[in-house]
XYZ file of C-alpha atoms in Angstrom:
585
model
C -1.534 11.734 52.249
C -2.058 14.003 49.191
C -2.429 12.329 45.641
C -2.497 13.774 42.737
C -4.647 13.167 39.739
C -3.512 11.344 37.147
C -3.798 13.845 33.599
C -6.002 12.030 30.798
C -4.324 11.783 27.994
C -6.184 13.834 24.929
C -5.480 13.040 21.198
C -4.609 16.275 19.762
C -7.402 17.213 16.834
C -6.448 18.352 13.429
C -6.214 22.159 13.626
C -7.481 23.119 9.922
C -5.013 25.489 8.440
C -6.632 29.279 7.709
C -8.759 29.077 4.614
C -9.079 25.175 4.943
C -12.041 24.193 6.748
C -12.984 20.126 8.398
C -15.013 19.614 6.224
C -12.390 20.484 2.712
C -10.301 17.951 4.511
C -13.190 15.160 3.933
C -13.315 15.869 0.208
C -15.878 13.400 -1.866
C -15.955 12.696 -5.403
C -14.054 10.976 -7.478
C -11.451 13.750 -7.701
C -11.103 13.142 -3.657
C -10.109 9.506 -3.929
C -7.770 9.981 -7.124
C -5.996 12.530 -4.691
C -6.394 11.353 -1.030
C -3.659 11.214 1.418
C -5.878 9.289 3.706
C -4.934 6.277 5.171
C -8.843 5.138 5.316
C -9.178 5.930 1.775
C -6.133 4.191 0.446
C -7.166 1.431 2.587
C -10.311 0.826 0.358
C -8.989 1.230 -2.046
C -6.621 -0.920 -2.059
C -9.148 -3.601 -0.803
C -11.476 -3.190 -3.675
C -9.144 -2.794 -6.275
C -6.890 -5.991 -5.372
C -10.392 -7.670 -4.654
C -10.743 -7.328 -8.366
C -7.677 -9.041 -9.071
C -8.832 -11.852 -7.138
C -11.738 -12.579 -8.856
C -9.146 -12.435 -12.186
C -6.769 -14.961 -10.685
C -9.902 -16.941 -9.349
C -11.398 -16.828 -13.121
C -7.873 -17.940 -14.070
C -8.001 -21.082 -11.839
C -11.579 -22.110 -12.784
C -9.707 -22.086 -16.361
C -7.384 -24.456 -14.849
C -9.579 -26.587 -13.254
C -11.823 -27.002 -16.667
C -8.383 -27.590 -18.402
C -7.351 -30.630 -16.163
C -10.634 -31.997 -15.672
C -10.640 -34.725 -18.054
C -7.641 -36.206 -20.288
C -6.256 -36.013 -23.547
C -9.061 -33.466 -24.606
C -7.768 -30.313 -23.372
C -9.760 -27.002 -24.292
C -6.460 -24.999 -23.790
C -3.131 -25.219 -25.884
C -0.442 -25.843 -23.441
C 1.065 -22.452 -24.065
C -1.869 -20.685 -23.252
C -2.764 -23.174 -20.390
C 0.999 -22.101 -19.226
C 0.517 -18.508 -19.448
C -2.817 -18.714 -17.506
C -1.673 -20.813 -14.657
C 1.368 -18.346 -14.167
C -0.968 -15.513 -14.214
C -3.049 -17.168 -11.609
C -0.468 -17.162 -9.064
C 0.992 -14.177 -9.854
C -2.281 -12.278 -9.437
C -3.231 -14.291 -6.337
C 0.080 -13.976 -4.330
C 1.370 -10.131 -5.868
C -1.916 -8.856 -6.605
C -4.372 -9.994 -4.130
C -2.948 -12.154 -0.653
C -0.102 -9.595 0.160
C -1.988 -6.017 -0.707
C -4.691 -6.480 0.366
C -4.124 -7.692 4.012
C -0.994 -5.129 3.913
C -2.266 -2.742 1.894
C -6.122 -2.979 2.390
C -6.269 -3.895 6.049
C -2.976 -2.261 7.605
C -3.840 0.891 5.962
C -6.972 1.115 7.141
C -6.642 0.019 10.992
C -2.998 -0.023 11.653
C -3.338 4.259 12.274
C -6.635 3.266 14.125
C -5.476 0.602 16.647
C -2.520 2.820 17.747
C -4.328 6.104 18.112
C -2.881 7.988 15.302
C -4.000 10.519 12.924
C -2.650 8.948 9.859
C 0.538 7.357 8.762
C 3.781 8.398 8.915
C 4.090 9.813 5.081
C 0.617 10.223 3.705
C 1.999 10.683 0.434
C 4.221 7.775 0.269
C 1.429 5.767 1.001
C -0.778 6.622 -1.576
C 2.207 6.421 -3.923
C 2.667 2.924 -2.833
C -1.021 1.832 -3.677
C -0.703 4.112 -7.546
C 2.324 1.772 -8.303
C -0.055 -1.398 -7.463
C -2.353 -0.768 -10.130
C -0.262 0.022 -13.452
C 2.207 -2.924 -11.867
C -0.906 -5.285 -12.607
C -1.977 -4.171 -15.773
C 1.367 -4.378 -17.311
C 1.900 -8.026 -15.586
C -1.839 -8.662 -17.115
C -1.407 -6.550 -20.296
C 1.145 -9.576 -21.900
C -2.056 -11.475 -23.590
C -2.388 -8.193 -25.761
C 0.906 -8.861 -27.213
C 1.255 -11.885 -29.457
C 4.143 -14.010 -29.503
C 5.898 -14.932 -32.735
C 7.354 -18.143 -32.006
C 3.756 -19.520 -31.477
C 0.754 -18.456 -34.408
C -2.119 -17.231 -33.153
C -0.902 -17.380 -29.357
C -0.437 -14.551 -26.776
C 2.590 -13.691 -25.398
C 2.018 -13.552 -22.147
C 4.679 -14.492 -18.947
C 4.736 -18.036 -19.122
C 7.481 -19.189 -16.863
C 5.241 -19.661 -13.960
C 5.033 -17.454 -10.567
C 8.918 -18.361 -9.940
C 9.714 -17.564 -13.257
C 13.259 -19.973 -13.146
C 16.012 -19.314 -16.054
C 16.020 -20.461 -18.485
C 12.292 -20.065 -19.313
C 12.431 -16.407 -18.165
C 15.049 -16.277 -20.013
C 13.777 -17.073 -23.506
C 10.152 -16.862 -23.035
C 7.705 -14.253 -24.813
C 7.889 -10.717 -24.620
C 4.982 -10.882 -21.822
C 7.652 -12.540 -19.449
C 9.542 -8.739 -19.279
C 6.477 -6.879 -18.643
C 5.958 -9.395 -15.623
C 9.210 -8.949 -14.671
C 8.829 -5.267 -14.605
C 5.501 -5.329 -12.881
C 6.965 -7.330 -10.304
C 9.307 -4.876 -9.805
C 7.184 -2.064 -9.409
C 5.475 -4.092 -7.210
C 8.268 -4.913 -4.695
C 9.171 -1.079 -4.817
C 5.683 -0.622 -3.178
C 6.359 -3.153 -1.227
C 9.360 -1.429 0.455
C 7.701 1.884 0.195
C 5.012 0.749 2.335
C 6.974 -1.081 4.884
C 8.946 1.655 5.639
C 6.084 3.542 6.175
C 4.203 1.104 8.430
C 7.641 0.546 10.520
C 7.777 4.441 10.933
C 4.404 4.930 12.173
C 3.978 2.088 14.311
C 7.278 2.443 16.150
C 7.306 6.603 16.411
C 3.160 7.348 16.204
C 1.468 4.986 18.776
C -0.577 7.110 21.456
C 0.953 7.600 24.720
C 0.776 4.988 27.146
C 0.578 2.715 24.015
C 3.559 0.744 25.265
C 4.951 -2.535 22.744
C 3.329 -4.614 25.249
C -0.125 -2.983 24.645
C -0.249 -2.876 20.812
C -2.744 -5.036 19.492
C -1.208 -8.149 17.951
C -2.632 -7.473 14.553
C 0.132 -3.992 14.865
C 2.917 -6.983 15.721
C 1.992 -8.713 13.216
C 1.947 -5.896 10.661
C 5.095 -4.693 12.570
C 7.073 -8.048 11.921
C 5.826 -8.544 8.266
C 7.179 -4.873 7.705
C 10.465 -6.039 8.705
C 10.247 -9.276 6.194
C 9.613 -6.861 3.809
C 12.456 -4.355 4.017
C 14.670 -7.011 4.328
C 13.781 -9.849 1.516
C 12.291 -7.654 -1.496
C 15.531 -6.178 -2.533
C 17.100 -9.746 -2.841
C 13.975 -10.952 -5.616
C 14.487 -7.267 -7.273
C 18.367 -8.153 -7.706
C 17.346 -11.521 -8.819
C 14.761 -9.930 -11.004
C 17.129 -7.559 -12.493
C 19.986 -9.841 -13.659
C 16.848 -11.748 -15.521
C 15.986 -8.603 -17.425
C 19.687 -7.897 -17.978
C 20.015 -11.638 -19.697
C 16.418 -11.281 -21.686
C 17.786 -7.356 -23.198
C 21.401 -6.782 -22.574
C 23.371 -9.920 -23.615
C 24.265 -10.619 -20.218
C 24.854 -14.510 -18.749
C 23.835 -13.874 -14.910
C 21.990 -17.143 -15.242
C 22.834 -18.995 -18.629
C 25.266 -21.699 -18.167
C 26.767 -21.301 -21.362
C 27.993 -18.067 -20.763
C 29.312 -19.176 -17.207
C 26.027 -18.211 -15.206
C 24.449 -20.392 -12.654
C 20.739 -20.980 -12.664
C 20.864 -22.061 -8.884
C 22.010 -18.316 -8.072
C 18.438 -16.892 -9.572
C 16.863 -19.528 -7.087
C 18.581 -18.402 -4.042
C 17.971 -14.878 -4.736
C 13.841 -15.504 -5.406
C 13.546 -17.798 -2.608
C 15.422 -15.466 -0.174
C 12.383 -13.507 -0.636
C 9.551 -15.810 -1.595
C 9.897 -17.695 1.329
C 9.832 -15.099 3.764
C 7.003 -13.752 1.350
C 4.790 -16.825 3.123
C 4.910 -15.445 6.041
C 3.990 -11.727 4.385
C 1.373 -13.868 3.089
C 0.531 -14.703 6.482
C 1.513 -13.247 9.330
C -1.149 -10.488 8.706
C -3.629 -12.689 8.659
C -2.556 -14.530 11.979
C -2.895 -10.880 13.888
C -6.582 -10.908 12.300
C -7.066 -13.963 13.739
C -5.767 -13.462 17.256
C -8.298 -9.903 17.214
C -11.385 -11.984 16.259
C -11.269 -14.862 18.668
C -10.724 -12.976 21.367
C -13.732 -10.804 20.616
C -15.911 -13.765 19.876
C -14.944 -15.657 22.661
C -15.452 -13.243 25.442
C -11.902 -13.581 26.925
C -8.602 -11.620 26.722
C -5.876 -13.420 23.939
C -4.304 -16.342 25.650
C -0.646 -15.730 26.779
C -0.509 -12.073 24.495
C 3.241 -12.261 24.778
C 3.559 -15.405 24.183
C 1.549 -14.731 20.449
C 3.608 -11.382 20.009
C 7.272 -12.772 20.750
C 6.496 -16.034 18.394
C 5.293 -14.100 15.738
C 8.972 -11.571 15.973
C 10.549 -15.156 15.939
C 9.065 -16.283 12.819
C 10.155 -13.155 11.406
C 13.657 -14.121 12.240
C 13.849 -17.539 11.538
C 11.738 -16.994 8.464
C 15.110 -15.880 6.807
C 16.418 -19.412 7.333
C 14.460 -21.858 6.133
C 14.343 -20.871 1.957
C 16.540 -23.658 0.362
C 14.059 -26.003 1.235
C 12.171 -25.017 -2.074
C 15.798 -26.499 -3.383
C 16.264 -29.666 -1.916
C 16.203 -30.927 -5.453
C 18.645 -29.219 -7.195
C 21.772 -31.310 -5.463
C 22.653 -28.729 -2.819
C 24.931 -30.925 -0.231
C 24.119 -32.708 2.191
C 24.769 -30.940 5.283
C 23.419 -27.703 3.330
C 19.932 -29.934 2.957
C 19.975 -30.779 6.666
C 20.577 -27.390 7.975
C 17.169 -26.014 6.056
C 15.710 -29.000 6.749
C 16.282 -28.533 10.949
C 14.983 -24.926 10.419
C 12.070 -26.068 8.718
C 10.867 -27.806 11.525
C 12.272 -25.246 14.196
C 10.117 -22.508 12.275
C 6.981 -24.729 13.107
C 7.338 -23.927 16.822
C 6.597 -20.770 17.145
C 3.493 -21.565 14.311
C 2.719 -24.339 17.025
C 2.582 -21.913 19.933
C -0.046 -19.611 18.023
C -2.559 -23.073 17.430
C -2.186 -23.550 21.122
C -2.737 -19.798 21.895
C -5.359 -19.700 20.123
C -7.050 -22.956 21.098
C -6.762 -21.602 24.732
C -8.422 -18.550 24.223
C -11.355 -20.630 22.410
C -11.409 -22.948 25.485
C -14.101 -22.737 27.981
C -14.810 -18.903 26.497
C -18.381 -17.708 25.368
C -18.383 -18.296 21.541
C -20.771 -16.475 19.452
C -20.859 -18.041 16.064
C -20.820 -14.883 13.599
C -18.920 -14.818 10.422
C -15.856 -14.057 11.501
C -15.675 -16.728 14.174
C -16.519 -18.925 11.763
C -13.997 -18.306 9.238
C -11.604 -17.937 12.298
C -12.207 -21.634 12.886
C -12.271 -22.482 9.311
C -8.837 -20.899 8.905
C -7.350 -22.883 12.436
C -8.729 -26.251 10.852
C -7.194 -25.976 7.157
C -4.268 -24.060 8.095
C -3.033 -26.929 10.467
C -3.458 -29.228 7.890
C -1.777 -27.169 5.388
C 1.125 -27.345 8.418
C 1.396 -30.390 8.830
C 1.653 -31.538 5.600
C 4.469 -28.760 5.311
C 6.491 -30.680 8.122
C 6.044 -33.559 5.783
C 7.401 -31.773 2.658
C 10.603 -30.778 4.941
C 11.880 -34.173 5.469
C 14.505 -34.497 2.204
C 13.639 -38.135 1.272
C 10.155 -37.373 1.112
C 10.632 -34.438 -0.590
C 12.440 -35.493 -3.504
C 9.308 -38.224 -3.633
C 6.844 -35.246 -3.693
C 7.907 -31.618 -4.894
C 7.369 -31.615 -8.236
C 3.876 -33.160 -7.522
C 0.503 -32.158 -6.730
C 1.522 -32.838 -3.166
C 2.899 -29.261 -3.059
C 0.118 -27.847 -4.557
C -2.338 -29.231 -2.061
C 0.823 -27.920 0.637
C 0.824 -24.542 -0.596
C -3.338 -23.509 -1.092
C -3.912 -25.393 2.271
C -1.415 -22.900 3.554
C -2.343 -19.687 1.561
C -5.936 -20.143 0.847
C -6.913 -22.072 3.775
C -4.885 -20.090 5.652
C -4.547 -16.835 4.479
C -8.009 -16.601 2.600
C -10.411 -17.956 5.547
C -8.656 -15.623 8.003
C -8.934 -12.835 5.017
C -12.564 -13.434 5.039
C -12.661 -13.484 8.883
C -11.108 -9.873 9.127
C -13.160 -8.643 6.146
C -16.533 -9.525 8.101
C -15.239 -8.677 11.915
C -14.132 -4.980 10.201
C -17.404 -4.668 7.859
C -19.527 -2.699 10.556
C -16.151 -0.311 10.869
C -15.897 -0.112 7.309
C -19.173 0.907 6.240
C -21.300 1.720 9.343
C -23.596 -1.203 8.407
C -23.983 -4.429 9.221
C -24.258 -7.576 6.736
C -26.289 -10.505 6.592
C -24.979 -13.551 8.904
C -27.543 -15.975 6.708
C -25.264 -15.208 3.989
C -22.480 -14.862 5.416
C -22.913 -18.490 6.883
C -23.779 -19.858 2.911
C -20.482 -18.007 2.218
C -18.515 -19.986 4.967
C -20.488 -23.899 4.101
C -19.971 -23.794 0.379
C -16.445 -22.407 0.807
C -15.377 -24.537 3.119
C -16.780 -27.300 1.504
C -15.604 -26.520 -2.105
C -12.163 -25.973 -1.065
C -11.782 -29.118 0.836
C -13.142 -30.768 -2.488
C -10.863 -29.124 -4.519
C -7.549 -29.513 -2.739
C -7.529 -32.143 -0.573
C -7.498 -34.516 -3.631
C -4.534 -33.631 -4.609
C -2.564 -34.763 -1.640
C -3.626 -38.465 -2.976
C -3.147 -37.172 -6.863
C 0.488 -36.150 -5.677
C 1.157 -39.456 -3.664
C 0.122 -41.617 -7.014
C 2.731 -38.762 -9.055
C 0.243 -36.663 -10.757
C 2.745 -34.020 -11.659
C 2.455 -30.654 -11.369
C 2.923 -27.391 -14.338
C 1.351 -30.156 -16.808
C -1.724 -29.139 -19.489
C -2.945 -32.599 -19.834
C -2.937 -36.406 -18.692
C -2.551 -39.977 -20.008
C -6.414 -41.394 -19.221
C -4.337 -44.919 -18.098
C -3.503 -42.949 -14.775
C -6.638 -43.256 -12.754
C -6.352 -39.354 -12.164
C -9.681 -38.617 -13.705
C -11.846 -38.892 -10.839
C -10.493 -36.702 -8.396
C -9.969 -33.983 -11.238
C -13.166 -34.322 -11.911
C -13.926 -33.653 -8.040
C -11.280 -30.957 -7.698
C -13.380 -29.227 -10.551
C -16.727 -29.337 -9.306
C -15.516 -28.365 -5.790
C -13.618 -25.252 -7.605
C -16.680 -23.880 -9.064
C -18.421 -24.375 -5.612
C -15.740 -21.605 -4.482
C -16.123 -19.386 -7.109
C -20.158 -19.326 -6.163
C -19.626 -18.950 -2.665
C -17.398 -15.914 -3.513
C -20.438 -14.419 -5.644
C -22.542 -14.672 -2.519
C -19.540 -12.599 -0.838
C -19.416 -10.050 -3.444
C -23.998 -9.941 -3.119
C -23.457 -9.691 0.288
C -21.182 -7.046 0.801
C -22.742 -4.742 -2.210
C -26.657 -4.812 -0.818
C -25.286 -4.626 2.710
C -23.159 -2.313 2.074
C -26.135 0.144 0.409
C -28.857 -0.664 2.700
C -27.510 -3.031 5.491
C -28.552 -2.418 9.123
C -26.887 0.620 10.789
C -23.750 -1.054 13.078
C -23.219 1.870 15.469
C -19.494 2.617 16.925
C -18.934 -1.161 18.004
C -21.292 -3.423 17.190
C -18.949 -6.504 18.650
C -17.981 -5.260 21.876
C -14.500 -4.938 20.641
C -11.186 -4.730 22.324
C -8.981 -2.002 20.542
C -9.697 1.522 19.823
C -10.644 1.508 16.315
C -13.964 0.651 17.544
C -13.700 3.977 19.576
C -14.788 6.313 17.172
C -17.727 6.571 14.797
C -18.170 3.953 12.311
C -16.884 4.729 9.337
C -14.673 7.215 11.065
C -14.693 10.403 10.757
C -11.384 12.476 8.850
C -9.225 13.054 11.783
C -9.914 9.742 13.323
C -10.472 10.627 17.142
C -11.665 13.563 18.853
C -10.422 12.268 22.072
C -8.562 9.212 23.333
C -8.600 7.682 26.669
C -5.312 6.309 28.638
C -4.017 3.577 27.464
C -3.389 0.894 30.718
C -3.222 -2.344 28.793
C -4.145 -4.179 25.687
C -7.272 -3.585 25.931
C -8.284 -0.038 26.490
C -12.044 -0.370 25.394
C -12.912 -3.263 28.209
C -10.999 -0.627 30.316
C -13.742 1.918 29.205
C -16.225 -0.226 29.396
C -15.172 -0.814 33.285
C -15.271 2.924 33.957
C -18.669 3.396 32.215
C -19.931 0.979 34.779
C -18.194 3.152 37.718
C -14.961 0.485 38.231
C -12.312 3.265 37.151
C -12.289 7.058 36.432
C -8.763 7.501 34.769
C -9.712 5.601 31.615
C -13.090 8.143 30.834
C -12.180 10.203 27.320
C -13.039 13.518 27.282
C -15.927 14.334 25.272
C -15.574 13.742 21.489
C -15.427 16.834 18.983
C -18.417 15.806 17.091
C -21.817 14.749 18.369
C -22.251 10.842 19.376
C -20.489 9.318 21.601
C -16.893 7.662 21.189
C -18.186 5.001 23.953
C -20.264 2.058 22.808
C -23.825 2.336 24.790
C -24.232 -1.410 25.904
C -21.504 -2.313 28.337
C -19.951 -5.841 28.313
C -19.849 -7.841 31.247
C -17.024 -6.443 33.769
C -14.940 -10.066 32.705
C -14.473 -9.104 29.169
C-alpha cells in the first residue's frame, strides 16, 4: 500500500523588510535596549532591573533584622522602622517575586518553548516592563519627601504592604505615591497577561497541542488568568483609598458611613490569588528542572497541568481567610476555611508529582537540582504550616504573630526564591552562552539554605510564645532575645550567599565556559537554537509529537525516527545538540 510522507513542519523566518537588513533587526547599544521590541531583551531586562530591587528590599530586611535584634535599644524610630518594613515587602512581592518570574522568565522563554517568533504585541510588552520601573521609583521615591507630622522623619508609605484604612488613610504623603505606583504596577500587570494569554493560546507552533506545552507555558498560562481576573479588584480597592486620602470621600472611614472590611475584601480578592502569581511560575520552573536532572519524563504531565488550572480556580476562593479575625460569621469562616484546605490538594498532587519523577531517576546534583530540592523541602513546610493557619481557632491564636511571618517567607522565599534560583541557574547557559561555576553555585545553595532556615524557622516558636508582629521593639522580660538574635545572624548569612550569586553570575557571565546549544540535555525547544539565541529565534523547527520534542530529536539523530529531523538552520551551527542522550530520556 502507498504512504505518503508526512510534511515537516518549518518555522517561517523573519523576511527583513526592503532597506532593513538581519542584522538592523539585532541592534546593540544602549539606544537598542531603550527601544527593543524583543521579547529576549525585555526579558533581561526585566530580570536585572527587578534583581536590583531585590537586593533593595533584601537591604531593607537586614535593616529589620538589626532593628529587632536586641530590646529596648532600637537603632530605628518606629516610624522609620514602619516605613522600611512596608517598603520591604512591597519591593519584594511588586517589585521583585512577581516580575521577575513573569516578567523576567516568561518573557524570555515563554516565545521560546512554544516555537514563536516573539509575543503577541511586541510593543505592549515593552510598555509593560517601562511602567515597572518609574512604578518603583515613585513607590521608593516617598523617603525624599519629609513628613510634617513627624520632625526630621521621611514620609514614606508606612501602612505596611496591605496598606489597611485607616492608616492609608491618614498616613504621609509617601503612602499616595505607593498607592499610585501600585497602580501602575497592576496596569502592567494586566498589560502583560493579556499579552502572554494571546500568544500562548493563538502563537504555539503547529503540532504544539495543550497537551504538549511545557508545564512552565501552563503555569504561565494559568497565572495569566489570575492576573486578568484579580488586579482590577486591588486597583478598585486602591482607588477608593486615593479618593478618601484627596477627594473627601468616606469609601472606607466609618465616620462617614464607610466600611474598612470592604477595602479588605477588595485587596485580598487579589492578594491572595497574587500567592499563587507569586508561585505558580515558579512551580512550572520546577517541574522543567527535575525532569531534566533526573533523566525521566515529568511524572503524570496531566496530572501537574490540570492541578495547576485548578489552583487557578479555586485560588479565587480561599481570600477571607486573611480575615478570619475581623468577626466575619461563622458559616462565612467555615466556607474559606474548607477551601483552604481543598486548595492544598491540588498543591499536594504537585509534591507527589514531583517526588515521583525524583524516584528511582538518575539525579545529577547541579545547581538547579539543588535549589529544586531546596525549594520541595521549605515549601512543604511553608504548606503545612499554612494548613495550620486555616483552622479558625488556631488562627485567631496566631495571625497577628510571627507565626504568619514564618507562614508566609517559608512559602514565598522558600518557595518562590529557591525555585527562582533553580530556574535562574538551569536557564544561565541559554541566557548567556556560558556556563557558571557549580563550586559556587553549591556555596550559594549551603549558606542560603542554611541562613534562611536560621532566620525563619525561629519565628514559628517566637509566634507560638506571641511575639507579635508590625512591632519596632520588645520588652527584654519576654525571652525573645535569643532567637532574634539567631534570626539576625542567619539573615546576614543570606544576604552573603546572595553576593556570591551576584560574583558568580558577573565573572561567569564575562568569561565563563562556553555552554553550547544545550548544555543539559534539555527537553523543550528553547534549547533548540543557539545559545543566546539568535533575533528571530529559530531558523527551523521540527514536528512537534509530544512534550518533549528534543528527546524526540535526539531519537532521530540516533536513526529511531525520520519525521522529527529539522531542516537545516539559517545560520551556521547546528540547532541539534551534538551528544545524544540515552534513547530513555
Amino acid at each position: 500500500m502507498a504512504t505518503t510522507a508526512v510534511p515537516e513542519v518549518v518555522a517561517r523566518p523573519i523576511k527583513p523588510t526592503p532597506g532593513r537588513s538581519m542584522a538592523a533587526l539585532d541592534r546593540r547599544g544602549v539606544g537598542a535596549w531603550l527601544t527593543t521590541t524583543d521579547h529576549k531583551k525585555i526579558g533581561i531586562l526585566y530580570i536585572v532591573s527587578t534583581f536590583v530591587f531585590f537586593v533593595l528590599g533584601g537591604l531593607a530586611a537586614l535593616l529589620v533584622r538589626t532593628q529587632l535584634a536586641l530590646p529596648e535599644a532600637p537603632p530605628m524610630q518606629p516610624e522609620l522602622y514602619n516605613q522600611i518594613f512596608t517598603m520591604h515587602a512591597t519591593v519584594m512581592i511588586f517589585l521583585f517575586i512577581i516580575p521577575f518570574g513573569i516578567g523576567g522568565l516568561g518573557n524570555y522563554f515563554v516565545p521560546l518553548m512554544i516555537g514563536a517568533r516573539d509575543m503577541a504585541f511586541p510593543k505592549i510588552n515593552a510598555l509593560s516592563f517601562w511602567m515597572i520601573l518609574p512604578a518603583g521609583l515613585l513607590i521608593l521615591s516617598g523617603f525624599f519627601f519629609p513628613d510634617p507630622t513627624q520632625k526630621f522623619a521621611t514620609g514614606a508609605a508606612d501602612a505596611g504592604w496591605t496598606s489597611y484604612p485607616p492608616l492609608s488613610a491618614r498616613g504621609p504623603f509617601g503612602q499616595s505615591l505607593w498607592l499610585v505606583g501600585v497602580l501602575i504596577l497592576g496596569s502592567s500587570s494586566i498589560l502583560g497577561s493579556i499579552n502572554f494569554l494571546v500568544t500562548i493560546l493563538n502563537m504555539r507552533t503547529p503540532g504544539m497541542t495543550m497537551h504538549r506545552i511545557p508545564l512552565f507555558v501552563w503555569a504561565m498560562l494559568t497565572t495569566s488568568f489570575i492576573q486578568l481576573i484579580a488586579t482590577p479588584a486591588l486597583a478598585a480597592a486602591l482607588l477608593m483609598v486615593l479618593a478618601d486620602r484627596h477627594l473627601g470621600t468616606h469609601f472606607f472611614d466609618p465616620t462617614g458611613g464607610g466600611d474598612v472590611l470592604g477595602y479588605q475584601h477588595g485587596f485580598w480578592f487579589y492578594s491572595h490569588p497574587a500567592v499563587y502569581i507569586m508561585i505558580l511560575p515558579y512551580f512550572g520552573i520546577i517541574s522543567e528542572v527535575l525532569q531534566v536532572f533526573s533523566r525521566k519524563p515529568i511524572f503524570g504531565y496531566k496530572a501537574v497541568a490540570y492541578s495547576t488550572a485548578a489552583i487557578g480556580v479555586l485560588g479565587f476562593l480561599v481570600w477571607a481567610h486573611h480575615m478570619f479575625t475581623v468577626g466575619l460569621p461563622v458559616i462565612s469562616q467555615s466556607f474559606f476555611m474548607l477551601m483552604t484546605m481543598l486548595i492544598a490538594i491540588p498543591t499536594g498532587i504537585k509534591i507527589f508529582n514531583w517526588a515521583g519523577t525524583l524516584w528511582g531517576g538518575h539525579l545529577q546534583f547541579k545547581a538547579p537540582l539543588l535549589f529544586a530540592l531546596g525549594f520541595l523541602t521549605m515549601f512543604v513546610i511553608g504548606g503545612i504550616s499554612g494548613v495550620w493557619a486555616a483552622v479558625v481557632p488556631v488562627d485567631y491564636e496566631l495571625h497577628d504573630t510571627y507565626f504568619i511571618v514564618a507562614h508566609l517567607h517559608y512559602v514565598l522565599f522558600g518557595g518562590s526564591v529557591f525555585a527562582l534560583f533553580a530556574g535562574t541557574y538551569f536557564w544561565f547557559p541559554k541566557l548567556t552562552g556560558r556556563l557558571y561555576s557549580e563550586g559556587l553555585a553549591a556555596w550559594h545553595f549551603w549558606l542560603m539554605l542554611i541562613g534562611f532556615n536560621l532566620t525563619f524557622f525561629p519565628m514559628h516558636i517566637l509566634g507560638v510564645m506571641g511575639m507579635q508582629r508590625r512591632i519596632a521593639t520588645y520588652p527584654i522580660e519576654t525571652g525573645f532575645l535569643t532567637l532574634n538574635v539567631v534570626e539576625t545572624i542567619g539573615a546576614f548569612m543570606l544576604g552573603f550567599s546572595i553576593l556570591i550569586f551576584i560574583w558568580n553570575a558577573r565573572v561567569s557571565w564575562a568569561r565563563g565556559a562556553e555552554a553550547g546549544n544545550d548544555p543539559w540535555l534539555g527537553n523543550t525547544l528553547e534549547w533548540l537554537t543557539t545559545s543566546p539565541p539568535p533575533v528571530y529565534n529559530f531558523g527551523s523547527l521540527p514536528r512537534i509529537r509530544s512534550e518533549r520534542p528534543l528527546r524526540d530529536l535526539r531519537l532521530a539523530a540516533m536513526g529511531g525516527d525520520t519525521l522529527a529531523r529539522p531542516r537545516p538552520a539559517l545560520e551556521s551551527g547546528s540547532d541539534l545538540e551534538q551528544s545524544p542522550a540515552a534513547p530513555g530520556h
